[in-house]
Coordinates of C-alpha atoms and ligand atoms in Angstrom, one line a residue:
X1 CA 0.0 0.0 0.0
X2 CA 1.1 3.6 -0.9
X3 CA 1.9 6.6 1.6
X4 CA -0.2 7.3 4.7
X5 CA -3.8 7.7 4.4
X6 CA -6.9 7.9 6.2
X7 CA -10.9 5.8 5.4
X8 CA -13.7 6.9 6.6
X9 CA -17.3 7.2 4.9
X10 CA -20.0 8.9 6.9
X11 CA -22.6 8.0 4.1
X12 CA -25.1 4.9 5.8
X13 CA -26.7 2.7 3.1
X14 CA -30.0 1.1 3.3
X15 CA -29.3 -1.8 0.8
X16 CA -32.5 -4.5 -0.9
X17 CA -35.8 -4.4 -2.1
X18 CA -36.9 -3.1 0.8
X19 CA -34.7 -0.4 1.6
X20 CA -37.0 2.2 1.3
X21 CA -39.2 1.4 4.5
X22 CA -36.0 3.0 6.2
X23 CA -36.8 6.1 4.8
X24 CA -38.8 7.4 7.4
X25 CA -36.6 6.5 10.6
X26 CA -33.5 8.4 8.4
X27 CA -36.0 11.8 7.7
X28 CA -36.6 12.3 11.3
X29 CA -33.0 12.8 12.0
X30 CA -33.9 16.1 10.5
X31 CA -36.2 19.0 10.8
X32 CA -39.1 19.8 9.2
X33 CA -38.1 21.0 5.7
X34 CA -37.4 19.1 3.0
X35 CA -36.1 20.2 0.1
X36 CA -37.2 17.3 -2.7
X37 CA -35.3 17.4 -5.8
X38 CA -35.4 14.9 -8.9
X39 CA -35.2 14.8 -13.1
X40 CA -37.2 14.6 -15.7
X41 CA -40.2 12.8 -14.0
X42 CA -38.9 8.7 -14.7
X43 CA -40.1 8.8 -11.0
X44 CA -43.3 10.2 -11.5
X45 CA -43.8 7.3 -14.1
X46 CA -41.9 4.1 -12.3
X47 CA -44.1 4.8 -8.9
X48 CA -41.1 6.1 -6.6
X49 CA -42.1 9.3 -6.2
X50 CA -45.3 8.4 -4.3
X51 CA -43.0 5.9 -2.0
X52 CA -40.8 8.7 -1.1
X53 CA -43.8 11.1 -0.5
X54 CA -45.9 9.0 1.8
X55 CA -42.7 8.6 3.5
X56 CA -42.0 12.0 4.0
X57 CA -45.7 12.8 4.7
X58 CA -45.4 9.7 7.6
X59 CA -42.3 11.6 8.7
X60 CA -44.5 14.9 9.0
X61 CA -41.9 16.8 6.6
X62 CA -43.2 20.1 5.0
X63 CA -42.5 19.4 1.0
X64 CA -40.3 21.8 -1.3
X65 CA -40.1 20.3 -4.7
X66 CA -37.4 21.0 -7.0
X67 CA -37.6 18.5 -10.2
X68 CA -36.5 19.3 -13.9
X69 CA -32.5 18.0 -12.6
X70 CA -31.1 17.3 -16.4
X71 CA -27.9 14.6 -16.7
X72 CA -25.3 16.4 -16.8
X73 CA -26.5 19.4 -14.3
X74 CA -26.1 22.4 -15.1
X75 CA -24.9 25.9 -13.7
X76 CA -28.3 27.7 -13.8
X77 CA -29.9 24.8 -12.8
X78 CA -27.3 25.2 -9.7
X79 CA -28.6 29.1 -9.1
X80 CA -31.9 27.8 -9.2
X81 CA -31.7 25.3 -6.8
X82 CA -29.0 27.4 -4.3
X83 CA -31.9 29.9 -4.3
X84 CA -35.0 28.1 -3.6
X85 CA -33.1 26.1 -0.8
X86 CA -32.1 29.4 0.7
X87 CA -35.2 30.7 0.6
X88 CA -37.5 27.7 2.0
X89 CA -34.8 27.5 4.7
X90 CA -34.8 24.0 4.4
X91 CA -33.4 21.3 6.4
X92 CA -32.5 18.3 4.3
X93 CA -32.5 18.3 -0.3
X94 CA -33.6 14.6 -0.3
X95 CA -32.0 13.6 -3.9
X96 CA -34.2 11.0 -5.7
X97 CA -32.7 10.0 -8.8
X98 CA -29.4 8.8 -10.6
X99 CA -25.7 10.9 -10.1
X100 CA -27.1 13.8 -12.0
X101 CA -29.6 14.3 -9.3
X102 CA -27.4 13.4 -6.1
X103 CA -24.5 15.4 -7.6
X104 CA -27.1 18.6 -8.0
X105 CA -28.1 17.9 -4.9
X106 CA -24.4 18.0 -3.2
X107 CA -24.0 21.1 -5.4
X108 CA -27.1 23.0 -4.0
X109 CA -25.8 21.6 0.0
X110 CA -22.6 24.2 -0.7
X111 CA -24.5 27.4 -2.7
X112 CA -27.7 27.8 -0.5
X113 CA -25.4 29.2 1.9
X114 CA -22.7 30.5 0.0
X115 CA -22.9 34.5 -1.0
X116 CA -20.7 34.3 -3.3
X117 CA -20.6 32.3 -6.8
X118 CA -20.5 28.6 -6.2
X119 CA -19.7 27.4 -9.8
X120 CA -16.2 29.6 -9.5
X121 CA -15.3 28.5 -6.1
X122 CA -16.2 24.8 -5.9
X123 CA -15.2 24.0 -9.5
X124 CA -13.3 26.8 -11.1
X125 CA -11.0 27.1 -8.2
X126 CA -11.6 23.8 -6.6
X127 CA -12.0 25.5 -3.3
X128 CA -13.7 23.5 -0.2
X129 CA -16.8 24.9 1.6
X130 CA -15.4 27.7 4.2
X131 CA -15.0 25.8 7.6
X132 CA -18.3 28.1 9.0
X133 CA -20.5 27.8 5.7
X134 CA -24.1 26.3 6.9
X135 CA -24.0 23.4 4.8
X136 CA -27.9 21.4 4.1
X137 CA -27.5 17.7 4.7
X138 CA -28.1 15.7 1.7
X139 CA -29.7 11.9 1.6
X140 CA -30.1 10.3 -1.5
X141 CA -32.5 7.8 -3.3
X142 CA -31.0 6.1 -6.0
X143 CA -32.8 5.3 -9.0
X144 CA -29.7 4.4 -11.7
X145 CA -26.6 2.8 -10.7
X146 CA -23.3 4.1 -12.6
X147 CA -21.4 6.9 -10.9
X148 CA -21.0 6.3 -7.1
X149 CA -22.5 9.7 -6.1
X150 CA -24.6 7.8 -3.4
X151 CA -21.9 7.0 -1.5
X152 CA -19.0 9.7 -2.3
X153 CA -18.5 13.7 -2.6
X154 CA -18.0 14.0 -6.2
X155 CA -20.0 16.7 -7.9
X156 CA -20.0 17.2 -11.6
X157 CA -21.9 20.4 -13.1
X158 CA -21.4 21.5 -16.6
X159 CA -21.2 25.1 -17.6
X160 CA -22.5 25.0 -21.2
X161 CA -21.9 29.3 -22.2
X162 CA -18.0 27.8 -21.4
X163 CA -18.1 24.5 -22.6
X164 CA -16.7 23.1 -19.1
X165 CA -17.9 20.0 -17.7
X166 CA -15.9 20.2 -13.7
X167 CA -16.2 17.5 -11.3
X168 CA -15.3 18.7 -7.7
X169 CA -14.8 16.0 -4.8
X170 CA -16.1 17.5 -1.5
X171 CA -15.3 16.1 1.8
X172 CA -17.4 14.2 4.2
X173 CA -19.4 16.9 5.4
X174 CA -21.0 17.0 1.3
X175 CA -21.5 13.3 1.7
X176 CA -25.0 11.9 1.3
X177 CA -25.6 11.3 5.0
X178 CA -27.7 8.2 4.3
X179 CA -28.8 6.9 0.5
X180 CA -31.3 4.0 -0.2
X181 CA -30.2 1.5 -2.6
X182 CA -33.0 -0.8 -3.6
X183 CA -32.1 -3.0 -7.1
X184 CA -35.4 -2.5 -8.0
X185 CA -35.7 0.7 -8.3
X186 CA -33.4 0.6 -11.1
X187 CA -35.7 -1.9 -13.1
X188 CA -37.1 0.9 -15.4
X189 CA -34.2 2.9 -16.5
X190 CA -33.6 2.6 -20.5
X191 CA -31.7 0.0 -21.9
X192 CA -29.0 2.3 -23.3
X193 CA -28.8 4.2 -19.6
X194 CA -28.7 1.1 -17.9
X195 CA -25.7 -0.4 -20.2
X196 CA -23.9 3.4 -19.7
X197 CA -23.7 2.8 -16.5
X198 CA -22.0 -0.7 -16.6
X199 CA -19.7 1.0 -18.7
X200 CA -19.4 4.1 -15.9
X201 CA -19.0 1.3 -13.3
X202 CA -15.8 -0.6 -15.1
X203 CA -14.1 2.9 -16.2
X204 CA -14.0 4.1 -12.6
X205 CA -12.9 1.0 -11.2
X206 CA -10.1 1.0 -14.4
X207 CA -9.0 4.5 -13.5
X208 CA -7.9 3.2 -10.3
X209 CA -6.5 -0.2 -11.1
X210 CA -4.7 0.6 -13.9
X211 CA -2.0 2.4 -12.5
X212 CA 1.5 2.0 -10.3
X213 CA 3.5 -1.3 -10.4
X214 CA 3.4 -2.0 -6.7
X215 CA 2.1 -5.1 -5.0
X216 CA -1.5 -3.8 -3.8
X217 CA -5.2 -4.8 -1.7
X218 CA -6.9 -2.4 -3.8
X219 CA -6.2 -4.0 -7.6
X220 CA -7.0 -7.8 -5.8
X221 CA -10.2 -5.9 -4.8
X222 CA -10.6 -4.3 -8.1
X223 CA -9.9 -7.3 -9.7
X224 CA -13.1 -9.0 -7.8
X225 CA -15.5 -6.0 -8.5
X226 CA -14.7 -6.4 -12.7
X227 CA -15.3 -9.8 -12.5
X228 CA -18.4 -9.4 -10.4
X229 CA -19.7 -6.5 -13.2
X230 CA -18.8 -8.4 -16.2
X231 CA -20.1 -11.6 -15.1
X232 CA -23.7 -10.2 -13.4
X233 CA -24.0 -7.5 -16.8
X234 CA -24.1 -10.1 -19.2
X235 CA -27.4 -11.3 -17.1
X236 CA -28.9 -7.8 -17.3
X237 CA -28.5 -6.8 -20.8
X238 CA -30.3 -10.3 -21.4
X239 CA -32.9 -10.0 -18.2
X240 CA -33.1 -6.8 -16.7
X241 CA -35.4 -8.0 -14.2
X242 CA -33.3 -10.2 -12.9
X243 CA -33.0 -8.9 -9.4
X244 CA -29.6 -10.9 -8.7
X245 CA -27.8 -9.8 -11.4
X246 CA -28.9 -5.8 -10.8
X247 CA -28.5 -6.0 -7.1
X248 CA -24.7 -7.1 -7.7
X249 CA -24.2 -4.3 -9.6
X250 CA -26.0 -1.9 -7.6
X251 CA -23.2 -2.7 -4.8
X252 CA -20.3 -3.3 -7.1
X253 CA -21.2 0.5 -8.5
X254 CA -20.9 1.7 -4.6
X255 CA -18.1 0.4 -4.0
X256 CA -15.7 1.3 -7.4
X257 CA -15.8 4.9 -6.7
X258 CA -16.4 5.5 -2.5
X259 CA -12.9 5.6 -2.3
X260 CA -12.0 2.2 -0.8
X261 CA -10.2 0.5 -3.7
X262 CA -8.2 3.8 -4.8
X263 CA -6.6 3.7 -1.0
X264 CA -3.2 3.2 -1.1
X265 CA -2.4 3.7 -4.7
X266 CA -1.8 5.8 -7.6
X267 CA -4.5 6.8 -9.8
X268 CA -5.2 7.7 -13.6
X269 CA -8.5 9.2 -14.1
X270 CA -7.5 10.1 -18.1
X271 CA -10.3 8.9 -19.2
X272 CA -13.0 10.7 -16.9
X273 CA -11.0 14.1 -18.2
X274 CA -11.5 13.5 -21.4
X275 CA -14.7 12.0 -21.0
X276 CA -16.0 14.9 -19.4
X277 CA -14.8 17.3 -22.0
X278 CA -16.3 15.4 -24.5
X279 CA -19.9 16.0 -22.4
X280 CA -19.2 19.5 -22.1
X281 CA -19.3 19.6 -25.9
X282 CA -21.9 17.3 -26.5
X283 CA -24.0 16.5 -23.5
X284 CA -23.8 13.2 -24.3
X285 CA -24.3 10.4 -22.0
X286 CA -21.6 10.5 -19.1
X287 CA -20.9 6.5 -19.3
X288 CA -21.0 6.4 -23.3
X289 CA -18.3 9.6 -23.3
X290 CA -15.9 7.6 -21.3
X291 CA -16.6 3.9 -23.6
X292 CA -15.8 5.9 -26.7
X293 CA -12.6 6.7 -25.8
X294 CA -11.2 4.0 -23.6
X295 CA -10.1 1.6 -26.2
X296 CA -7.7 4.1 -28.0
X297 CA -6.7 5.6 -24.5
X298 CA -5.5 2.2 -23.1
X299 CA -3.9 1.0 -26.6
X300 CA -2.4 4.5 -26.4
X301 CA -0.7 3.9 -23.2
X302 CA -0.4 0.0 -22.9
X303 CA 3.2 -0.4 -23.7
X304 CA 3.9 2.2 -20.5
X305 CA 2.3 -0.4 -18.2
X306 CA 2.6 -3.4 -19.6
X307 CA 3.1 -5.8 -16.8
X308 CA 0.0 -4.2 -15.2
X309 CA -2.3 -4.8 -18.4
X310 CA -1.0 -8.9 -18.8
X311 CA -2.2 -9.2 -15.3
X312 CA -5.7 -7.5 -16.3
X313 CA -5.9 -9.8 -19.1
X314 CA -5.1 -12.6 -16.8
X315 CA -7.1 -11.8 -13.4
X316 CA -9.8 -10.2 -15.0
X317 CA -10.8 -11.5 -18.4
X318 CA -9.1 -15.2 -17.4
X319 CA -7.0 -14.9 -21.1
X320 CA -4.5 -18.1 -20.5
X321 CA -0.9 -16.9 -19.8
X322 CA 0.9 -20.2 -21.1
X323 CA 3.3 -19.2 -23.9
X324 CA 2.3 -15.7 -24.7
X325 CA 4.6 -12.3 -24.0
X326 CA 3.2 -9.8 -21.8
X327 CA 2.9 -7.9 -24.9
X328 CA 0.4 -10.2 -26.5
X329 CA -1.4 -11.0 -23.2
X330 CA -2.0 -7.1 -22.6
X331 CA -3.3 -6.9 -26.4
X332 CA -5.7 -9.6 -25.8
X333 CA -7.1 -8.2 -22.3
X334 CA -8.0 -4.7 -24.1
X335 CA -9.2 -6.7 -27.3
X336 CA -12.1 -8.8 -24.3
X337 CA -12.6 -5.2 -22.9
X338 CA -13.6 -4.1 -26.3
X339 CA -15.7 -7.3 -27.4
X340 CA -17.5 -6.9 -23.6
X341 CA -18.0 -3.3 -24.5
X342 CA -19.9 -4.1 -27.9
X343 CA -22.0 -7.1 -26.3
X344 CA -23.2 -5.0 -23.5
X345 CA -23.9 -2.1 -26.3
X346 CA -22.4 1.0 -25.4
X347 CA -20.7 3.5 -27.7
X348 CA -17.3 2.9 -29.3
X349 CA -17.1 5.7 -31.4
X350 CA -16.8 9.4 -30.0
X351 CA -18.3 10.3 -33.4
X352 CA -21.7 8.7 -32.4
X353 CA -22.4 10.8 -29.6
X354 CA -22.0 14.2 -31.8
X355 CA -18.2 14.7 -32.0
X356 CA -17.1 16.1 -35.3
X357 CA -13.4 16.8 -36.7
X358 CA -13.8 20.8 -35.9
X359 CA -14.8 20.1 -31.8
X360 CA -11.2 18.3 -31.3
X361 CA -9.1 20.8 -30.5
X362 CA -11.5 21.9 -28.0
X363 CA -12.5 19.3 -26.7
X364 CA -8.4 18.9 -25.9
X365 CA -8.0 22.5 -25.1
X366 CA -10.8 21.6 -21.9
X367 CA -9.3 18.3 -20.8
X368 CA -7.7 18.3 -17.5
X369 CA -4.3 16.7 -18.0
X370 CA -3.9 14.4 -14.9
X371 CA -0.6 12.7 -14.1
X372 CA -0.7 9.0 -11.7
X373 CA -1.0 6.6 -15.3
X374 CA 1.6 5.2 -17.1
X375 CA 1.8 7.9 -19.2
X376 CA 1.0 11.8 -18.9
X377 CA -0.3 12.4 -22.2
X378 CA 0.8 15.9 -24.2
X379 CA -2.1 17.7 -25.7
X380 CA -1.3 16.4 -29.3
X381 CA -1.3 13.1 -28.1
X382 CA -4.8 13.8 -26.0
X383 CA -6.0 14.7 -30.2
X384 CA -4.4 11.7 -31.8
X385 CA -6.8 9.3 -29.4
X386 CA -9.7 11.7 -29.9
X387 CA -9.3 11.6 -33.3
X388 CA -8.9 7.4 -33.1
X389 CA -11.9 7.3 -31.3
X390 CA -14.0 8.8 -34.4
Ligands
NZQ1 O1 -34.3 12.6 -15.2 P1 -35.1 11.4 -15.1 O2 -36.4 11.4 -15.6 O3 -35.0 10.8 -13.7 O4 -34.4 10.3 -16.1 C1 -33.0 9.8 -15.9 C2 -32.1 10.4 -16.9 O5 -32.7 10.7 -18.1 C3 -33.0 8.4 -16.2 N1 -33.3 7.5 -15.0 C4 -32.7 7.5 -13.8 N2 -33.2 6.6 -13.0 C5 -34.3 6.0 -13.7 C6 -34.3 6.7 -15.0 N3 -35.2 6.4 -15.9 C7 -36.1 5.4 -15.6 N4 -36.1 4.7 -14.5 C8 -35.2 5.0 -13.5 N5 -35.2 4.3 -12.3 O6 -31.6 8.1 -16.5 C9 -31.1 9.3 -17.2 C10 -29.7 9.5 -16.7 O7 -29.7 9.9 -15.3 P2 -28.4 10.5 -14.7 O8 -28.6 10.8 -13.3 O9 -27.9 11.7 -15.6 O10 -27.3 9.4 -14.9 P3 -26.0 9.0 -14.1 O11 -26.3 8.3 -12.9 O12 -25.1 8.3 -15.1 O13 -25.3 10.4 -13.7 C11 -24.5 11.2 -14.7 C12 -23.9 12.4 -14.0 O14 -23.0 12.0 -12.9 C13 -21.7 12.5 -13.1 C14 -21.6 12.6 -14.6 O15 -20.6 13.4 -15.1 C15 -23.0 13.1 -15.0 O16 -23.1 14.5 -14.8 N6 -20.7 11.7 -12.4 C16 -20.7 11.8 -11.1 C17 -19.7 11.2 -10.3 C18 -19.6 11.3 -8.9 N7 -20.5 11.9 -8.2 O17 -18.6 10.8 -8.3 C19 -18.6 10.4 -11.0 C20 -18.9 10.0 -12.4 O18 -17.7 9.7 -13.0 C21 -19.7 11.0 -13.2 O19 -18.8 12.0 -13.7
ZN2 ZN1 -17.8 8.2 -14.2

């Protein structure tokens, strides 16, 4: 394990197809004001909005709704929300959706209070909340399983008059203090939203595994999460109701980004920067930005880390080892990443989700460059993948 570090994770799940009966015990931790916020009305349609409001009207809660939270939140939607939580005074935002939702939510937690412009101090300057900011606690329904937010402080919002997609990680204090994570919940999300988020799932646990040549807990860990997702998404593209297969990847999506398997280790998170700067351009689906570039990414950077992607063709994908070069064993774990990638359906080509030739040097000019992979990657190298992934 690398350096010193601390864990801790004030977030408490409520986990099964029941989860939700612990709703009401959770909301009277709180006062009286709720602050209900939510998407485009999938819950309206798939019934969880009533179970969440006869549970807040059993928990004698005073409703402010805030719906209309798009994927991939935006800045207005943030001054909207800051100002309406402000002015209701409320004492919980109860998030019920996917990480769009629980990511506003965390978003809203940090403006309501704030006097100043939240957008330029969480995520253009990448400041934390000032120690004696009145933060609103946040709890969190999950209804789509993909980004982690249910169980971590990330918070992406996208600024579309500057084209910048910015993910800020807030401490525990932003955390969700509780989330409920029942599998079925999830049963109704779109095929293509469901399959993104498999996709988000494997990319976050990748940007953390493949990384640093050190003997590690956290890539044996990793290791076990992949093989859980690959083996329990094949179920779900076929059966989507199959509550087995959804409920193991409702908990392997908790666990690949709350921080636990990036302990102790170096990091990439190349993919997620480019990713995003793709969405910023396009607003295209978070999990589909990151599947289109992955492939040429890790081919890109492959011969930096080789050892490390043999293993992942080994451990992961279970490619036999006998008589093959690391060289041809790291080939062959990227080419059962891609053939995975096209069973479960996601996007492979950045030019499906709206990308044309003139939006590359933009979308290169608004990528983070990271360093912790194999490689740091130059701005003309960050183009020759985009332009690979067309
Ligand atoms: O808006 P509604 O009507 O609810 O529909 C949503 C939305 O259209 C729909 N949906 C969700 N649950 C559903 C459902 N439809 C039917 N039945 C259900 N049960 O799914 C669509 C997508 O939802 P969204 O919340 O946008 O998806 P996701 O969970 O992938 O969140 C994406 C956002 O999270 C950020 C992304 O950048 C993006 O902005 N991320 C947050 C992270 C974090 N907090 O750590 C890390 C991730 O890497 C990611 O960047
Ligand atoms: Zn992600």
């Amino acid at each position: 394990m690398l350096g010193n570090f601390s864990y801790s994770n004030p977030t408490k799940l409520y986990f099964g197809d029941e989860a939700q009966k612990h709703l009401v015990e959770e909301l009277k931790n709180y006062g009286p004001k709720v602050l209900l916020t939510y998407g485009g009305g999938s819950i309206k349609a798939n019934g969880i909005y009533d179970e969440v409001m006869s549970a807040l009207s059993a928990a004698g809660k005073e409703v402010t709704e805030l719906p209309g939270v798009m994927p991939n939140p935006t800045t207005d939607k943030l001054y909207e929300g800051a100002t309406l939580a402000r002015e209701h005074d409320v004492d919980l935002i109860l998030a019920v959706g996917g990480g769009s939702t629980i990511d506003y939510a965390k978003a809203v937690s940090v403006a309501a209070w704030y006097d100043g412009d939240p957008w330029e101090k969480y995520y253009l300057r990448q400041e934390d909340p000032d120690s004696d900011l009145r933060i609103i606690p946040v709890g969190a329904v999950l209804t789509m399983v993909g980004t982690g937010s249910e169980m971590n402080g990330g918070s992406v919002i996208t600024n579309h008059a500057t084209k910048l997609k910015i993910g800020k990680v807030f401490g525990e204090n932003v955390m969700p203090k509780f989330a409920i994570l029942n599998p079925r919940y999830t049963f109704s999300v779109p095929q293509r939203q469901m399959v993104a988020g498999f996709y988000d799932i494997m990319c976050h646990i990748l940007e953390q595994y493949l990384s640093g040549d050190d003997d590690n807990t956290s890539d044996y860990m990793a290791e076990g999460l992949m093989r859980s997702l690959i083996h329990s998404s094949r179920i779900a593209v076929k059966n989507p109701h199959d509550y087995e297969a959804r409920s193991n990847i409702m908990w392997t999506s908790t666990w690949a980004l709350n921080t636990l398997i990036g302990k102790g280790k170096s990091q990439d998170w190349m993919v997620h920067m480019i990713g995003q700067a793709i969405g910023a351009y396009t607003d295209a689906t978070h999990g589909m930005t990151l599947s289109g570039v992955s492939i040429a990414y890790y081919r890109h950077i492959m011969s930096y880390g080789l050892h490390k992607f043999a293993r992942f063709a080994t451990a992961v994908w279970g490619v036999p080892a006998a008589g093959k070069t690391d060289e041809q064993l790291a080939a062959e774990g990227l080419d059962a990443l891609s053939a995975w990638m096209k069973e479960i359906g996601v996007a492979t080509e950045i030019s499906s989700l709206g990308v044309t030739e003139d939006m590359l040097e933009g979308i290169a000019d608004a990528t983070l460059i990271m360093k912790g992979g194999y490689k740091v990657l130059s701005r003309d190298e960050i183009i020759a993948v985009l332009r690979e992934s067309m």
